[in-house]
Coordinates of C-alpha atoms and ligand atoms in Angstrom, one line a residue:
X1 CA 265.1 246.6 133.9
X2 CA 265.6 246.7 137.7
X3 CA 265.2 243.8 140.2
X4 CA 263.7 244.8 143.6
X5 CA 263.8 242.3 146.4
X6 CA 262.7 244.2 149.5
X7 CA 259.9 246.4 150.4
X8 CA 261.8 249.7 151.4
X9 CA 263.3 249.8 147.9
X10 CA 259.9 249.2 146.4
X11 CA 258.3 251.9 148.5
X12 CA 260.9 254.3 147.4
X13 CA 260.4 253.4 143.6
X14 CA 256.6 253.7 144.1
X15 CA 256.9 257.1 145.6
X16 CA 259.1 258.1 142.6
X17 CA 256.4 256.9 140.2
X18 CA 253.9 258.8 142.1
X19 CA 256.0 262.0 142.4
X20 CA 256.6 261.8 138.7
X21 CA 253.0 261.0 137.7
X22 CA 253.9 257.7 136.2
X23 CA 251.0 255.1 135.9
X24 CA 251.8 251.7 137.1
X25 CA 250.6 248.5 135.6
X26 CA 251.0 245.5 137.7
X27 CA 251.4 241.8 136.6
X28 CA 251.4 239.4 139.7
X29 CA 252.9 235.9 138.9
X30 CA 254.4 232.9 140.5
X31 CA 257.2 232.7 138.2
X32 CA 258.3 230.0 135.8
X33 CA 257.3 232.5 133.2
X34 CA 256.0 231.6 129.7
X35 CA 254.4 233.6 126.8
X36 CA 251.1 233.6 128.5
X37 CA 252.7 235.8 131.4
X38 CA 254.5 237.8 128.8
X39 CA 251.4 238.6 126.9
X40 CA 250.1 240.2 130.1
X41 CA 253.4 242.3 130.4
X42 CA 253.0 243.5 126.8
X43 CA 249.3 244.6 127.5
X44 CA 250.5 246.4 130.6
X45 CA 253.2 248.1 128.7
X46 CA 250.8 249.4 126.1
X47 CA 248.6 250.9 128.8
X48 CA 251.0 252.2 131.5
X49 CA 254.2 254.4 131.9
X50 CA 255.7 251.7 134.3
X51 CA 255.2 247.9 134.4
X52 CA 256.0 245.9 137.5
X53 CA 256.0 242.1 137.5
X54 CA 256.1 240.3 140.8
X55 CA 257.4 236.8 141.2
X56 CA 256.3 235.1 144.4
X57 CA 255.2 231.5 145.0
X58 CA 252.5 232.2 147.5
X59 CA 252.5 229.4 150.1
X60 CA 249.0 230.4 151.4
X61 CA 247.3 229.5 148.2
X62 CA 248.5 225.9 148.1
X63 CA 246.3 223.5 149.8
X64 CA 248.7 220.6 149.2
X65 CA 252.3 220.8 150.6
X66 CA 253.5 218.5 147.7
X67 CA 252.2 220.8 145.1
X68 CA 254.0 223.8 146.7
X69 CA 257.2 221.9 146.9
X70 CA 256.9 220.7 143.3
X71 CA 256.1 224.1 141.9
X72 CA 258.7 225.2 139.3
X73 CA 261.1 228.1 140.3
X74 CA 263.3 229.4 137.5
X75 CA 264.1 233.0 138.7
X76 CA 267.2 233.5 136.5
X77 CA 265.5 232.3 133.4
X78 CA 262.5 234.4 134.3
X79 CA 264.7 237.6 134.6
X80 CA 266.2 236.9 131.4
X81 CA 263.0 236.6 129.8
X82 CA 261.7 239.9 131.3
X83 CA 264.7 241.8 130.0
X84 CA 263.4 241.0 126.5
X85 CA 260.0 242.7 127.4
X86 CA 259.1 246.3 128.5
X87 CA 259.0 245.2 132.1
X88 CA 260.5 248.0 134.2
X89 CA 260.8 246.3 137.6
X90 CA 260.8 242.6 138.7
X91 CA 259.7 242.4 142.4
X92 CA 260.8 239.3 144.0
X93 CA 259.8 239.6 147.7
X94 CA 260.5 237.0 150.4
X95 CA 257.8 235.4 152.4
X96 CA 258.4 237.8 155.3
X97 CA 258.1 240.8 152.9
X98 CA 254.7 239.7 151.9
X99 CA 253.5 238.3 155.2
X100 CA 255.2 240.2 158.0
X101 CA 253.9 239.2 161.4
X102 CA 251.9 242.5 161.6
X103 CA 250.0 241.7 158.5
X104 CA 246.2 240.8 159.2
X105 CA 244.5 239.9 155.9
X106 CA 240.9 241.1 155.4
X107 CA 238.5 238.4 154.3
X108 CA 236.4 239.2 151.3
X109 CA 232.9 237.7 151.0
X110 CA 233.2 235.6 147.9
X111 CA 229.9 234.0 148.0
X112 CA 229.6 231.1 145.6
X113 CA 232.9 231.7 144.1
X114 CA 234.4 230.3 147.3
X115 CA 232.3 227.1 147.2
X116 CA 232.0 226.2 143.6
X117 CA 234.7 224.6 141.2
X118 CA 238.1 225.7 142.4
X119 CA 236.6 227.1 145.6
X120 CA 235.2 223.5 146.2
X121 CA 238.2 221.4 145.2
X122 CA 240.8 223.7 146.6
X123 CA 239.5 224.6 150.0
X124 CA 241.3 227.7 151.3
X125 CA 242.9 228.5 148.0
X126 CA 241.0 231.7 147.4
X127 CA 241.5 233.0 151.0
X128 CA 245.2 232.6 150.1
X129 CA 244.7 234.4 146.8
X130 CA 242.8 237.3 148.3
X131 CA 245.4 237.7 151.0
X132 CA 248.4 237.8 148.7
X133 CA 246.8 239.9 146.1
X134 CA 245.6 242.5 148.8
X135 CA 249.1 242.7 150.2
X136 CA 250.7 243.0 146.7
X137 CA 248.2 245.7 145.7
X138 CA 248.9 247.6 149.0
X139 CA 252.7 247.5 148.3
X140 CA 252.7 248.1 144.5
X141 CA 249.7 250.5 144.5
X142 CA 249.2 250.1 140.7
X143 CA 246.5 251.8 138.7
X144 CA 245.8 248.8 136.6
X145 CA 246.5 245.1 137.3
X146 CA 246.6 242.3 134.8
X147 CA 245.4 238.6 135.1
X148 CA 244.8 235.9 132.7
X149 CA 241.5 234.4 131.6
X150 CA 243.0 231.0 131.9
X151 CA 242.3 231.3 135.8
X152 CA 238.8 232.7 135.1
X153 CA 237.4 232.2 138.6
X154 CA 240.5 233.8 140.0
X155 CA 239.6 236.9 138.0
X156 CA 236.0 237.0 139.4
X157 CA 237.6 236.6 142.9
X158 CA 239.9 239.6 142.4
X159 CA 237.2 241.8 140.9
X160 CA 234.9 240.9 143.9
X161 CA 237.7 241.7 146.4
X162 CA 238.6 245.0 144.6
X163 CA 235.0 246.2 144.7
X164 CA 234.6 245.1 148.4
X165 CA 237.8 246.8 149.6
X166 CA 237.4 249.8 147.2
X167 CA 240.8 249.4 145.6
X168 CA 241.1 252.2 143.0
X169 CA 242.6 249.6 140.7
X170 CA 241.4 248.6 137.2
X171 CA 241.5 244.8 136.8
X172 CA 242.3 243.9 133.1
X173 CA 242.1 240.5 131.7
X174 CA 244.3 238.8 129.0
X175 CA 243.2 236.0 126.9
X176 CA 244.5 232.5 127.2
X177 CA 247.8 231.9 125.3
X178 CA 248.1 228.4 123.8
X179 CA 250.6 226.2 122.3
X180 CA 249.9 225.5 118.6
X181 CA 248.5 222.2 119.8
X182 CA 245.9 224.1 121.7
X183 CA 247.2 223.2 125.1
X184 CA 247.0 226.3 127.5
X185 CA 250.3 227.5 128.5
X186 CA 251.0 226.9 132.2
X187 CA 254.0 226.9 134.5
X188 CA 252.9 223.4 135.4
X189 CA 253.4 222.1 131.9
X190 CA 257.1 221.8 132.5
X191 CA 256.3 219.2 135.0
X192 CA 254.7 217.0 132.2
X193 CA 256.6 214.1 130.5
X194 CA 256.7 214.3 126.8
X195 CA 254.0 211.6 126.6
X196 CA 251.8 213.4 129.1
X197 CA 252.1 216.7 127.3
X198 CA 250.8 214.9 124.1
X199 CA 248.0 213.5 126.0
X200 CA 247.1 216.9 127.6
X201 CA 246.1 218.3 124.3
X202 CA 242.9 216.2 124.6
X203 CA 241.6 218.9 127.2
X204 CA 241.6 221.7 124.8
X205 CA 240.5 219.6 121.9
X206 CA 237.4 218.7 123.9
X207 CA 236.6 222.4 124.8
X208 CA 236.9 223.5 121.2
X209 CA 234.7 220.5 120.2
X210 CA 232.1 221.6 122.8
X211 CA 231.9 225.0 121.1
X212 CA 230.5 223.1 118.2
X213 CA 228.1 221.0 120.2
X214 CA 226.8 224.1 122.1
X215 CA 225.1 225.1 118.7
X216 CA 222.8 222.0 118.8
X217 CA 222.6 220.8 122.4
X218 CA 221.5 222.4 125.5
X219 CA 224.2 223.1 128.3
X220 CA 223.4 219.9 130.4
X221 CA 223.6 217.6 127.3
X222 CA 226.7 219.3 126.1
X223 CA 228.4 218.9 129.6
X224 CA 227.3 215.2 129.8
X225 CA 228.5 214.3 126.3
X226 CA 231.8 216.0 127.1
X227 CA 232.4 214.2 130.6
X228 CA 231.7 210.9 128.8
X229 CA 234.1 211.8 126.0
X230 CA 236.8 212.7 128.4
X231 CA 236.6 209.1 129.9
X232 CA 238.3 207.9 126.7
X233 CA 241.4 209.9 127.6
X234 CA 244.1 208.6 130.1
X235 CA 243.5 211.6 132.3
X236 CA 241.7 212.0 135.5
X237 CA 238.8 214.5 135.4
X238 CA 238.3 216.6 138.5
X239 CA 235.5 218.7 137.1
X240 CA 234.0 219.9 133.9
X241 CA 231.3 222.4 134.2
X242 CA 229.4 224.8 132.0
X243 CA 228.8 228.1 133.9
X244 CA 227.4 231.6 133.7
X245 CA 230.5 233.8 133.3
X246 CA 229.7 236.2 136.0
X247 CA 227.8 234.1 138.7
X248 CA 229.6 230.8 138.0
X249 CA 226.2 229.0 138.3
X250 CA 226.0 225.7 136.5
X251 CA 223.9 226.2 133.3
X252 CA 221.3 223.5 132.6
X253 CA 218.6 224.4 130.2
X254 CA 219.6 227.6 128.6
X255 CA 222.6 229.1 127.1
X256 CA 223.6 232.7 128.0
X257 CA 226.0 235.0 126.4
X258 CA 229.6 234.3 127.8
X259 CA 228.6 230.8 128.8
X260 CA 232.0 229.1 129.6
X261 CA 233.1 225.5 130.1
X262 CA 235.6 225.2 133.0
X263 CA 237.7 222.1 133.4
X264 CA 240.4 220.7 135.7
X265 CA 242.0 217.4 135.1
X266 CA 245.1 215.5 136.3
X267 CA 247.5 214.5 133.7
X268 CA 249.6 212.0 135.6
X269 CA 250.3 214.0 138.9
X270 CA 249.9 217.4 137.2
X271 CA 246.8 219.3 137.8
X272 CA 245.8 221.3 134.7
X273 CA 243.2 224.0 134.5
X274 CA 241.5 225.5 131.4
X275 CA 238.4 227.1 130.2
X276 CA 236.6 228.3 126.9
X277 CA 233.8 230.7 126.1
X278 CA 231.3 228.5 124.3
X279 CA 228.7 231.3 123.4
X280 CA 230.0 234.8 122.4
X281 CA 229.3 237.5 125.0
X282 CA 227.7 239.8 122.3
Ligands
AMP301 P1 250.5 232.2 137.6 O1 252.1 232.4 137.6 O2 250.2 231.0 137.2 O3 250.1 232.7 139.1 O4 250.1 233.2 136.6 C1 250.2 234.6 136.7 C2 249.1 235.3 135.8 O5 249.3 234.8 134.5 C3 247.7 234.9 136.2 O6 246.9 236.1 136.1 C4 247.4 233.7 135.1 O7 245.9 233.8 134.9 C5 248.1 234.3 134.0 N1 248.4 233.2 133.0 C6 248.8 231.9 133.3 N2 248.9 231.1 132.2 C7 248.3 232.0 131.2 C8 248.1 231.8 129.8 N3 248.4 230.6 129.2 N4 247.7 232.7 129.0 C9 247.4 234.0 129.6 N5 247.5 234.3 130.9 C10 248.0 233.2 131.6

């Protein structure tokens, strides 16, 4: 595995891949890698000749300076973990590599995605996500790019952007990897105390319980019951919403295939996000 830290070297490598007809699969990350990230690397390795993983903590997608400052950074450990995978290149650009003064990001029209759930609670977040992903796509020029279902709304945002900007890139989605307890793996979990980590399990427990409730309750009743139950935990709920998997509209009376519950809660100071499909897609 090779580490590339500047854009000239990356451009040469990408040219080599193109000249040698090597397909490139790309996994963008913010580092502090865990098995959830590595599962995307594995999928990418199965589907491409070359796998490039980027590690870049993108300042423009943080709408809270303290959150950016606290974000875990563990590059040496990440590099070690990636050597145990089929990753070919770890790309670690600097802020000026990603955002040279000449870079003018194009804005995508995200419609409702920019105003609901994450769009609502993290104003400007998706503008930052769109700008970093378009820049990384322009630099890496992959044939396929891999994202986790854990950030479901982000997947919808990226798919919208790819369509609007006509990127010839296939967006692939990996399932959420969980701890045995059910807690979704997240780089932010390392910021939890031992007690908080135990408390955080209540998030996924509730989601899986809702899957059972969805068989007998309508979406609104299911959502209301879940919000009430969450009050019994020590965590602070930011939102819990049952949505249509494509439009992200809140479901009220009727279930649709792929109906999904999305949740964000604060466990202590740590913002945790999760979601679960309640009704199978088929
Ligand atoms: P991040 O480093 O948090 O920006 O995440 C990089 C990619 O890994 C994103 O596409 C995430 O959705 C994905 N990811 C994060 N956590 C998980 C998880 N537990 N399971 C699968 N994918 C994940």
